[in-house]
Short mmCIF file of C-alpha atoms in Angstrom, two decimals:
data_model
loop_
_atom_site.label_atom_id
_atom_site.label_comp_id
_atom_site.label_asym_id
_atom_site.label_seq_id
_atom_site.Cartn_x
_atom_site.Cartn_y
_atom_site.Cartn_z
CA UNK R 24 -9.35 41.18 1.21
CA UNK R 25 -8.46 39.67 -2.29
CA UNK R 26 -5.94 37.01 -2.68
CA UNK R 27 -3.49 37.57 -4.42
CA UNK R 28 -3.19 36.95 -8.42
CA UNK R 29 -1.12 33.78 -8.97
CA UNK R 30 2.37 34.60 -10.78
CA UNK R 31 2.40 34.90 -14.17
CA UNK R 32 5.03 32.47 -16.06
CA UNK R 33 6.92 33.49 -19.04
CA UNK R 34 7.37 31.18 -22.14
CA UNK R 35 10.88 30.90 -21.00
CA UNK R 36 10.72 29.62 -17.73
CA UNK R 37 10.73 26.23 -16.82
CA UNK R 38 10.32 26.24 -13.51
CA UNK R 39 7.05 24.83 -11.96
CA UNK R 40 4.38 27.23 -10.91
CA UNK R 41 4.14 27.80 -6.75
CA UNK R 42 1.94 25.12 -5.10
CA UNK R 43 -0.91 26.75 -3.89
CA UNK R 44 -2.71 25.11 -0.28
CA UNK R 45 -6.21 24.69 -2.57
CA UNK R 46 -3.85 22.71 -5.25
CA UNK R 47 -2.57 19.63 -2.29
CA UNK R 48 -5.66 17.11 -2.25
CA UNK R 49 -7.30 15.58 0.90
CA UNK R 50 -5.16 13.32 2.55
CA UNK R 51 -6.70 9.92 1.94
CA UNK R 52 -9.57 8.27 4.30
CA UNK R 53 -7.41 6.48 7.21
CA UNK R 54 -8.98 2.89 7.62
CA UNK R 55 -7.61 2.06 10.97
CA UNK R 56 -10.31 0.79 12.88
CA UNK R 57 -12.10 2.54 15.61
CA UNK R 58 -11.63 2.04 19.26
CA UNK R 59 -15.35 -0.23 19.11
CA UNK R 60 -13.72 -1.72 15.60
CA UNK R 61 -10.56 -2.51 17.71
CA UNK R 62 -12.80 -4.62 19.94
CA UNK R 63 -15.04 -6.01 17.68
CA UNK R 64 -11.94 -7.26 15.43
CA UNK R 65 -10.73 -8.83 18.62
CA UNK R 66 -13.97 -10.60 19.23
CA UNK R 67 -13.65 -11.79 15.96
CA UNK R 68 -10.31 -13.27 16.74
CA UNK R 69 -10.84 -14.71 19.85
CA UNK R 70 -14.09 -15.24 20.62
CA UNK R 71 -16.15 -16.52 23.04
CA UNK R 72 -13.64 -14.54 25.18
CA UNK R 73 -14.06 -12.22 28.19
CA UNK R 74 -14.04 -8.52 28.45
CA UNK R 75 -11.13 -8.50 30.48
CA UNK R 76 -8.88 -10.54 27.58
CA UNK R 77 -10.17 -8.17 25.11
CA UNK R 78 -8.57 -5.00 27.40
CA UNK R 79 -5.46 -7.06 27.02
CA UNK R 80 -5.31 -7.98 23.48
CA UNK R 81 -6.46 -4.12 22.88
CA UNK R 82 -4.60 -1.84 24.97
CA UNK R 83 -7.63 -0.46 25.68
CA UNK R 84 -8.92 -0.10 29.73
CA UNK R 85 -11.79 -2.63 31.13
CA UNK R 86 -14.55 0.01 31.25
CA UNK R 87 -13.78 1.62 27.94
CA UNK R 88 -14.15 -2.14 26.42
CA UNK R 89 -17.08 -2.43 28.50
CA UNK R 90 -18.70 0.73 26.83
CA UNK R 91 -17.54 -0.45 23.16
CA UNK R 92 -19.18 -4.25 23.96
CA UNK R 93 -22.33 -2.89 25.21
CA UNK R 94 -22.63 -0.76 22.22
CA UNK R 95 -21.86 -3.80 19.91
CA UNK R 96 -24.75 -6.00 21.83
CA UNK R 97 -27.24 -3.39 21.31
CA UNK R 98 -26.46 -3.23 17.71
CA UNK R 99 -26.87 -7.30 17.43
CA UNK R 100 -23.17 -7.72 16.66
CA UNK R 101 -22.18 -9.42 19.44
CA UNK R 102 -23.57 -11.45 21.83
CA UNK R 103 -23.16 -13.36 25.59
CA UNK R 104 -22.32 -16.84 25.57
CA UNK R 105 -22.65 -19.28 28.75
CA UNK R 106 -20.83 -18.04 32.03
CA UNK R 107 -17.57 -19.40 32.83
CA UNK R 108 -15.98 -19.88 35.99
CA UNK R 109 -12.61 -17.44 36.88
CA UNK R 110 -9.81 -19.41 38.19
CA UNK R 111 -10.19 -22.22 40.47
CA UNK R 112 -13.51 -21.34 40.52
CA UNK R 113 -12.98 -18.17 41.93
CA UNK R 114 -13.80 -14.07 41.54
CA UNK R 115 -16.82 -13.25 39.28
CA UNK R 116 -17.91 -15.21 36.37
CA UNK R 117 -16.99 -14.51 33.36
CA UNK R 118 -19.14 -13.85 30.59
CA UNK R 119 -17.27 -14.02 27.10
CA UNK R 120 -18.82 -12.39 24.18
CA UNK R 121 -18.57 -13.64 20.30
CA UNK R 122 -19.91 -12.97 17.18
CA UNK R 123 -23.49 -12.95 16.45
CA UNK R 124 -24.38 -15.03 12.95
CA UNK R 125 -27.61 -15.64 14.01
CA UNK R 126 -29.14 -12.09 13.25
CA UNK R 127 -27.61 -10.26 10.25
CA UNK R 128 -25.76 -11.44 7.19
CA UNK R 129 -24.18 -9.33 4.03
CA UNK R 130 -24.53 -10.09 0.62
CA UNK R 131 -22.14 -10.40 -2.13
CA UNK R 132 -21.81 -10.17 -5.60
CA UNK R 133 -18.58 -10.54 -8.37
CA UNK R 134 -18.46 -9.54 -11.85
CA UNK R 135 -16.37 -12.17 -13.92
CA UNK R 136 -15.61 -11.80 -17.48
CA UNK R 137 -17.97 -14.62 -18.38
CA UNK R 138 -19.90 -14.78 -15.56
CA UNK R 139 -21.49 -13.44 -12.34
CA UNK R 140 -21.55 -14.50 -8.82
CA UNK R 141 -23.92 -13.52 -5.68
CA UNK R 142 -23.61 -15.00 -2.50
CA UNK R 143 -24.34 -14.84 1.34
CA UNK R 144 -22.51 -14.56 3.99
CA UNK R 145 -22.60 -13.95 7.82
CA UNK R 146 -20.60 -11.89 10.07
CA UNK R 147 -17.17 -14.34 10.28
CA UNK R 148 -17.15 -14.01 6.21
CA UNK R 149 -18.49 -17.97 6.26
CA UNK R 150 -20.23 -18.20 2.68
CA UNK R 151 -23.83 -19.41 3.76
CA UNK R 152 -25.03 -19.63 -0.40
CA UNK R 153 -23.84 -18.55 -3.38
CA UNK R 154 -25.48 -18.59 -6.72
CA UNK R 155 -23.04 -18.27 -10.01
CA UNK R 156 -24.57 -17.83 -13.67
CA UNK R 157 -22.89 -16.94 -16.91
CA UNK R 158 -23.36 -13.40 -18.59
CA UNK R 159 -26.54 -13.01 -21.38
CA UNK R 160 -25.26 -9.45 -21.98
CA UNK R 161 -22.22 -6.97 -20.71
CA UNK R 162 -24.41 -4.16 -20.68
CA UNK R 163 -23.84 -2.68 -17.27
CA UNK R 164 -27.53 -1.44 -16.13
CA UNK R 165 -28.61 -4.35 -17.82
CA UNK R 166 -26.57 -6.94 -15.86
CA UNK R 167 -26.29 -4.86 -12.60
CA UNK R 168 -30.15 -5.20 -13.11
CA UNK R 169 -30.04 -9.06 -13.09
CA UNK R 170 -28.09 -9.62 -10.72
CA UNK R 171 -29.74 -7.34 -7.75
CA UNK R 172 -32.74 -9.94 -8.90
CA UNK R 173 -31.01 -12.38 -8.02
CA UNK R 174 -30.57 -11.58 -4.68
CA UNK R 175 -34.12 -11.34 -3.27
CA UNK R 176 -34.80 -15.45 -4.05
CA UNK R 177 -31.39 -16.54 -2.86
CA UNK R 178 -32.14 -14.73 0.35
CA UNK R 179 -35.53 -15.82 0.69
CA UNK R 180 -33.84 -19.42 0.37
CA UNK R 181 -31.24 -19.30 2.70
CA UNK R 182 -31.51 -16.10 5.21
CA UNK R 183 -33.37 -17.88 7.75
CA UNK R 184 -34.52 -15.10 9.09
CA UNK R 185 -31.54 -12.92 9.26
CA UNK R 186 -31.70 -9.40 7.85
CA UNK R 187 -29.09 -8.07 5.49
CA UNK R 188 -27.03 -5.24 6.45
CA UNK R 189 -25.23 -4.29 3.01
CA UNK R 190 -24.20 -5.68 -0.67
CA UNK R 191 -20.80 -5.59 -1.89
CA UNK R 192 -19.48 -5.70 -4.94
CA UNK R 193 -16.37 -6.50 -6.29
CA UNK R 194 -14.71 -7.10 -9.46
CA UNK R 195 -11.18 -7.38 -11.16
CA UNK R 196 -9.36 -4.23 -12.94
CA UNK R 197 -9.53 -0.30 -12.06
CA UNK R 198 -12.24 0.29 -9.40
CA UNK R 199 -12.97 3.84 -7.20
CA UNK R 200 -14.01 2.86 -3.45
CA UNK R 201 -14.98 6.03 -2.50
CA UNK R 202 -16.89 7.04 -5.91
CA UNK R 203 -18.59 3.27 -6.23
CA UNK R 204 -17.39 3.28 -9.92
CA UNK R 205 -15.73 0.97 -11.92
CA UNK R 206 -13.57 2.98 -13.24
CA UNK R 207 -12.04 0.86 -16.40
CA UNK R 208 -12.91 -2.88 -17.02
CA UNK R 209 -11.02 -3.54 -20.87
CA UNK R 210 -12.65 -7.17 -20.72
CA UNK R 211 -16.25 -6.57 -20.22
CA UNK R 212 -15.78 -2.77 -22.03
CA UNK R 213 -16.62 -0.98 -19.27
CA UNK R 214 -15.98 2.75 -17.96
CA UNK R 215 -17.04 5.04 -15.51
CA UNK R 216 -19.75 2.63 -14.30
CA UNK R 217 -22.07 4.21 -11.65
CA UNK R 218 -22.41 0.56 -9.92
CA UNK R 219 -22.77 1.19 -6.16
CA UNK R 220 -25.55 3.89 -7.56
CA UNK R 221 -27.26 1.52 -9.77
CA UNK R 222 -27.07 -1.43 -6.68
CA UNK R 223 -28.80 0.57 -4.14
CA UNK R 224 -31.41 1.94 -6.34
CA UNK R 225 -32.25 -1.73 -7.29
CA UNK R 226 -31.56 -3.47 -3.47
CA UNK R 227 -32.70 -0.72 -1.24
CA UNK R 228 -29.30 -1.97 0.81
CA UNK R 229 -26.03 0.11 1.85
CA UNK R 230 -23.82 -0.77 -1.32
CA UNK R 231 -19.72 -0.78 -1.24
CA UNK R 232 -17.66 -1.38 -4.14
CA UNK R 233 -13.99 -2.49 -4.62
CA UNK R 234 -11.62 -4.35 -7.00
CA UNK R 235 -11.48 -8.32 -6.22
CA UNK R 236 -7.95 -8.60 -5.05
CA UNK R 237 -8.80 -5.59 -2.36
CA UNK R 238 -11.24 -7.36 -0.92
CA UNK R 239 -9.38 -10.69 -0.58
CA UNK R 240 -6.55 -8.87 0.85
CA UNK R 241 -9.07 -7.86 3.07
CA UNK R 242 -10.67 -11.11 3.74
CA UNK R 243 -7.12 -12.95 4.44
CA UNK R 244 -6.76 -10.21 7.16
CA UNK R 245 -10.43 -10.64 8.60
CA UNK R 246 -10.85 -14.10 8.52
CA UNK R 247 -7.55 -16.06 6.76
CA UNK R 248 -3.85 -16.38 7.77
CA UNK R 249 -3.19 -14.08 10.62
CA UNK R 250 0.56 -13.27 8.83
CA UNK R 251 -1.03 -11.37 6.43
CA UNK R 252 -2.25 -8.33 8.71
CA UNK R 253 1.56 -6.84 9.10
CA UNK R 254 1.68 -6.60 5.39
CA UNK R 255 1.06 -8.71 2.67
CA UNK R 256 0.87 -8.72 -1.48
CA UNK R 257 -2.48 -10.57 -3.01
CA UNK R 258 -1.80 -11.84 -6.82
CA UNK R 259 -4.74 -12.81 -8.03
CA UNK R 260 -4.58 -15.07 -11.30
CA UNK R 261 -7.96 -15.51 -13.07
CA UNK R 262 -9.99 -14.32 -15.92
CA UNK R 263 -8.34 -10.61 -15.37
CA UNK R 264 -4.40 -10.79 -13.49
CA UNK R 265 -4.43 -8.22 -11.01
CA UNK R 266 -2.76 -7.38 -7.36
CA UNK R 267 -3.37 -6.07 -4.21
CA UNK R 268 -0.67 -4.51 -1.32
CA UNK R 269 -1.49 -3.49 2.18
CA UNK R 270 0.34 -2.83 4.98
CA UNK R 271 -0.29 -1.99 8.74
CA UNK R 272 -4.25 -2.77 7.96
CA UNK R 273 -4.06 -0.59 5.15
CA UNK R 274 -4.55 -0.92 1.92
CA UNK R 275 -3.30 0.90 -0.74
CA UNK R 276 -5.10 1.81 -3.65
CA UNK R 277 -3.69 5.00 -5.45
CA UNK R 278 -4.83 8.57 -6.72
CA UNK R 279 -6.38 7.15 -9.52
CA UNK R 280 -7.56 3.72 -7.59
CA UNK R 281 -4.64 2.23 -10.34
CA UNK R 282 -2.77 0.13 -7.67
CA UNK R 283 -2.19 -3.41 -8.40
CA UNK R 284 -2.44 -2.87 -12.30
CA UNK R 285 0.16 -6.10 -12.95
CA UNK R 286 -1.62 -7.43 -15.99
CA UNK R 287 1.20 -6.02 -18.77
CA UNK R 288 4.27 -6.99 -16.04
CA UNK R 289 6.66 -8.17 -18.48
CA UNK R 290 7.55 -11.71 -18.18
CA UNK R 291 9.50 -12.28 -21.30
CA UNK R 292 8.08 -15.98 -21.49
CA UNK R 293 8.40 -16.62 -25.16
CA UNK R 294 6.12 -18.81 -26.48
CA UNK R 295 5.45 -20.90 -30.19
CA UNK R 296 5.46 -18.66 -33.27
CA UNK R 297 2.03 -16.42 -34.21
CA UNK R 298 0.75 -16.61 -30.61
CA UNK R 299 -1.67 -13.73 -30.34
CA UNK R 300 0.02 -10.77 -28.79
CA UNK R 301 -1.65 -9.17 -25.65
CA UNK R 302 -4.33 -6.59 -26.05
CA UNK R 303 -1.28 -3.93 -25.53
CA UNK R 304 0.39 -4.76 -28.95
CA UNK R 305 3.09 -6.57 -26.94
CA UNK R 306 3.85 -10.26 -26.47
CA UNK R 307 5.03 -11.27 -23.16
CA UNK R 308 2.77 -9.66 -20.76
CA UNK R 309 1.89 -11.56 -17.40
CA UNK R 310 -1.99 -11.39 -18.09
CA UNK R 311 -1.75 -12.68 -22.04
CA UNK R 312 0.72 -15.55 -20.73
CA UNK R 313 -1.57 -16.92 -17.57
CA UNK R 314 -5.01 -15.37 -18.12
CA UNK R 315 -7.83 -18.28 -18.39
CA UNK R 316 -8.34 -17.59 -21.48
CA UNK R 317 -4.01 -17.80 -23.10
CA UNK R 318 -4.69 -21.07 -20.69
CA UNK R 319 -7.50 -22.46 -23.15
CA UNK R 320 -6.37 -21.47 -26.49
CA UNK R 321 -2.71 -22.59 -25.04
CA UNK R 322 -4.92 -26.18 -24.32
CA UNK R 323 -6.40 -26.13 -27.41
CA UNK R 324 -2.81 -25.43 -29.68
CA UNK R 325 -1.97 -28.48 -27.99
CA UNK R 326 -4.82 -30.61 -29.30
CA UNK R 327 -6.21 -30.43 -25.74
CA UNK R 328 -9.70 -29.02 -26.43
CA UNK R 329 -11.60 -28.37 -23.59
CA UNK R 330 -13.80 -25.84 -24.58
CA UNK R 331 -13.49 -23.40 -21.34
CA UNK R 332 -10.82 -22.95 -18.38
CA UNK R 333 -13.19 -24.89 -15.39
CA UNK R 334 -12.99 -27.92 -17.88
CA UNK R 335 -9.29 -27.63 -18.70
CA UNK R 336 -9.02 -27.41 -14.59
CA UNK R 337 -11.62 -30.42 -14.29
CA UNK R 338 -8.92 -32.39 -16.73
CA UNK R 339 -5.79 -31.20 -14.62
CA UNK R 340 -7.56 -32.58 -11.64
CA UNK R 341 -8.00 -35.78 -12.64
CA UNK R 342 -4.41 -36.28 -13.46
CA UNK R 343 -4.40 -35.55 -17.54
CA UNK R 344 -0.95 -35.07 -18.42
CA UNK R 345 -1.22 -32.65 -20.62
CA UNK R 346 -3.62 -30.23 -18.68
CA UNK R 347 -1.61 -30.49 -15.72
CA UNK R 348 1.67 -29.71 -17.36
CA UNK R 349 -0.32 -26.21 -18.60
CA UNK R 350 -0.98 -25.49 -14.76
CA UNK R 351 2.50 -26.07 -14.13
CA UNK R 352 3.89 -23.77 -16.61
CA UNK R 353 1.23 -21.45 -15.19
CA UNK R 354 2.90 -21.52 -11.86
CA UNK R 355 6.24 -20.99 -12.79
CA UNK R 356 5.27 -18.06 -15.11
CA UNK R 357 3.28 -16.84 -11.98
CA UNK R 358 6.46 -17.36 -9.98
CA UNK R 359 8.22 -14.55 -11.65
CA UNK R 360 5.83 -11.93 -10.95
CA UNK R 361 5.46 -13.11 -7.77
CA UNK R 362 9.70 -12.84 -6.83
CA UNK R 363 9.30 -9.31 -8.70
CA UNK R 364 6.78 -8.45 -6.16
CA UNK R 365 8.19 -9.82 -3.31
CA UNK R 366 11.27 -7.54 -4.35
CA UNK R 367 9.75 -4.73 -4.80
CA UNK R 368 7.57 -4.86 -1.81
CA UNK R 369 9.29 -7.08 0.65
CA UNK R 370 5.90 -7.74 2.04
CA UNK R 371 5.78 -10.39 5.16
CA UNK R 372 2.97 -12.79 3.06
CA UNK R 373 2.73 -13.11 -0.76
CA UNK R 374 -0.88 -14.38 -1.22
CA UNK R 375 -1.69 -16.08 -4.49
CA UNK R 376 -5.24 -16.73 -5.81
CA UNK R 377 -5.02 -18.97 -8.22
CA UNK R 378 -6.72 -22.48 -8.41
CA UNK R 379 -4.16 -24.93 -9.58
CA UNK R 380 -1.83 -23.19 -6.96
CA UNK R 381 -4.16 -23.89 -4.43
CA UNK R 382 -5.25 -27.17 -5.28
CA UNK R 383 -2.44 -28.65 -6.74
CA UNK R 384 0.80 -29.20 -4.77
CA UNK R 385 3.09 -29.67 -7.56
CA UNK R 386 1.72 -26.58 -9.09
CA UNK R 387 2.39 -24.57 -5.34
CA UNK R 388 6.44 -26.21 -5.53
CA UNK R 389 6.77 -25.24 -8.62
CA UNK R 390 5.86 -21.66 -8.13
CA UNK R 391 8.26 -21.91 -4.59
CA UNK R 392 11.23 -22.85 -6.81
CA UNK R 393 10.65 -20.24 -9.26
CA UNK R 394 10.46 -17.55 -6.69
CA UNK R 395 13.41 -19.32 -4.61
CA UNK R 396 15.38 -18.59 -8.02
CA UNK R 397 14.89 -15.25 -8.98
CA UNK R 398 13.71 -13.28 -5.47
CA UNK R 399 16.54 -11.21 -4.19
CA UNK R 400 14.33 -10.61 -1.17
CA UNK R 401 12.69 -13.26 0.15
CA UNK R 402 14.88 -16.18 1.50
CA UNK R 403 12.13 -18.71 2.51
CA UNK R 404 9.60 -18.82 -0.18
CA UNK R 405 7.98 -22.04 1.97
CA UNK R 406 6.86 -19.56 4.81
CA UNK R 407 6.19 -16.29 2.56
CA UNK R 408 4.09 -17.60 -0.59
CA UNK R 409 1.01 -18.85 0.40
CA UNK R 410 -1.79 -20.49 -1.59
CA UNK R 411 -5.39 -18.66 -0.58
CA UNK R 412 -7.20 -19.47 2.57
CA UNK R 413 -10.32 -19.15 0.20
CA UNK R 414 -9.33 -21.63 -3.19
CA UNK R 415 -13.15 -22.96 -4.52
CA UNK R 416 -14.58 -20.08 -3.01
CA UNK R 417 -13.02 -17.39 -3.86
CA UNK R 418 -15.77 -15.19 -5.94
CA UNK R 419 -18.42 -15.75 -3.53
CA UNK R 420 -15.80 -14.28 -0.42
CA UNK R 421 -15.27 -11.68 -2.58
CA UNK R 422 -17.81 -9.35 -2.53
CA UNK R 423 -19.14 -9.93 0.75
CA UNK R 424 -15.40 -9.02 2.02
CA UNK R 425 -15.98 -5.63 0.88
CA UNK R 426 -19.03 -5.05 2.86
CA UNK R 427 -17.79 -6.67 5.95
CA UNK R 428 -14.12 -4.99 5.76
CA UNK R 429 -16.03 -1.42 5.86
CA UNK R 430 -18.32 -2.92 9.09
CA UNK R 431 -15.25 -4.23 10.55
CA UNK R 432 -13.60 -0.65 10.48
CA UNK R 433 -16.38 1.05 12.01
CA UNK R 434 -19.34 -1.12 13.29
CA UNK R 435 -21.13 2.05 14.84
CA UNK R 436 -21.48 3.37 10.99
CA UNK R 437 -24.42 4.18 9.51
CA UNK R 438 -25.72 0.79 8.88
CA UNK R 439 -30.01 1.08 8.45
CA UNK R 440 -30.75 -2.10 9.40
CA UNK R 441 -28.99 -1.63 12.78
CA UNK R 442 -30.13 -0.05 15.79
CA UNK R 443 -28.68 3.30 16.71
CA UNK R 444 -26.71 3.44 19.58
CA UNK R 445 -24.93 6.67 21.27
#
């Protein structure tokens, strides 16, 4: 039997055509962890703790956490620690289970503007090594190239032994999970890069791929502040200004992976006359006002000439007036995107990646105040904005949060260099 022709529409009409079932796409990949990623995540949280404790914190019933835990031993996940007495010394022993970072680590790897980063790190997302280098070329099979090389000599250094299980990658702008692309990065020129292809034909490993502030989202909800997991915002302020929202363990990342785009948020800063415009033809923007790069040439209008941002942050650090005063204005202009998206969101955490935030204090009140000021929503910026849980090591969490987040979610995946288990 034929279906049926779709209707014809006259020049006149303006109505919409009829929605046809083969025009409504998928519904989305849900990324609430499995009933063994329920246990393993409370492992994570708790650990060494007994099988009986995880039932509790899980909802789940003693033998079905006994099935997920034996499955996680035989994959090398988990593993026993000493016995400990039940109450008073009575009833059976317990036997709590943990984390094992003794057998498998991931690897990670982010793409800067000026420079790349790979690291190591085991199955709590502790960085183990990392290995940073500046950028000969922005060719993308070129430097994809360079930096999978990388990666067999920093493991042979600092593995000890332990096998890796995947390589993620992450990176700042527009970046498709699901296709491993990177979709649109305006700073390095890139588009429709092929990266999670290109990584596993040069690594031989499982490769993910996801935009930075995704994966430190991610990371603050594996292994950082524990208020971040009913929902939270991630802002993160670097070479590229971009943002991340989740919510319930989700994260959300759009039809077009667009989500968190904040880099042309209008600030309406002002600033001294013939300052270069951002790269949309409008002055203003939130990335052209606090990017590292408006923070040099800002430094360098002000006879401050440090030559890069980690120099200008090197200066702020020691207590130079004049660099610190840049870090503050920094904060402040990163306050008002930050009450924007605490309004629009009302999110329980507001995360901020963004190194004088997290390592300077007056830099941290000053962003408070500003958010304090102009937030409808939030009423106690003190509790609600919080500096990273991973300032100074931020790159290096980043990509090996992506691989880990997708373990976390399903540990009895298809991961090669794990055993099989029914």
């Amino acid at each position: 039997m034929q279906s049926p022709p779709a209707p014809v529409r006259r020049p006149h009409d303006t109505r919409p055509a009829p929605l046809r079932r083969a025009d409504i796409p998928a519904p989305a990949r849900s990324r609430r962890p499995t009933g063994t990623g329920s246990v393993l995540g409370a492992i994570l949280d708790h650990g060494p703790v007994a099988r009986s404790t995880v039932a509790r914190l899980t909802g789940l019933s003693p033998a079905s956490v006994s099935g997920h835990v034996g499955r996680l031993l035989a994959r090398g996940l988990v593993r026993e620690s000493a016995e400990t007495a039940g109450p008073k010394g009575l009833g059976r022993p317990h036997i709590p289970v943990e984390i094992d970072t003794g057998r498998h680590l991931v690897a990670g790897a982010h793409i800067a503007v000026a420079h790349s980063t790979v690291s190591l790190m085991d199955l709590r997302g502790r960085v183990v090594a990392e290995e940073r280098r500046p950028h000969t070329t922005t060719d993308p099979h070129m430097l994809l190239g360079r930096l999978a090389d990388r990666l067999g000599p920093l493991t042979a250094a600092h593995a000890d032994g332990r096998a890796l299980l995947a390589l993620g990658l992450a990176t700042g702008n527009r970046v498709d999970p699901d296709g491993g692309v990177i979709v649109a990065h305006p700073q390095l020129g890139w588009h429709d890069v092929p990266a999670r292809d290109l990584l596993a034909a040069a690594t031989g490993l499982p490769v993910r791929v996801d935009s930075h502030s995704r994966a430190l989202a991610r990371a603050e909800q594996l292994f950082g502040q524990e208020a971040t997991r009913a929902s939270t915002v991630l802002l993160f302020v670097g070479a590229v200004v971009d943002a991340a929202f989740a919510t319930g363990g989700a994260l959300h990342r759009g039809p077009r992976s667009g989500a968190g785009s904040v880099a042309h948020l209008p600030l309406g800063a002002g600033g001294p006359a013939g300052e270069e415009p951002c790269s949309c033809r409008r002055a203003g923007c939130l990335q052209a006002e606090v990017s590292e790069a408006a923070m040099v040439r800002r430094a360098a209008a002000q006879g401050l000439m440090t030559g890069s941002f980690p120099r200008l942050l090197e200066r702020a650090l020691a207590g130079d007036a004049r660099a610190v005063a840049l870090f503050r204005r920094r904060a402040r202009l990163v306050g008002r995107a930050a009450a924007l998206l605490l309004d629009m969101f009302d999110p329980e955490v507001l995360v901020v990646v963004e190194p004088g935030v997290g390592r300077m204090p007056e830099c941290l009140a000053e962003l408070r105040a500003e958010v304090a000021e102009r937030s409808w929503v939030c009423d106690d910026p003190e509790r609600a904005v919080m500096p990273s849980s991973f300032t100074g090591s931020a790159l290096a969490v980043a990509g090996g949060a992506v691989a880990l987040d997708v373990l976390y979610a399903d540990p009895l995946g298809p991961w090669p260099a794990l055993p099989a288990v029914s």
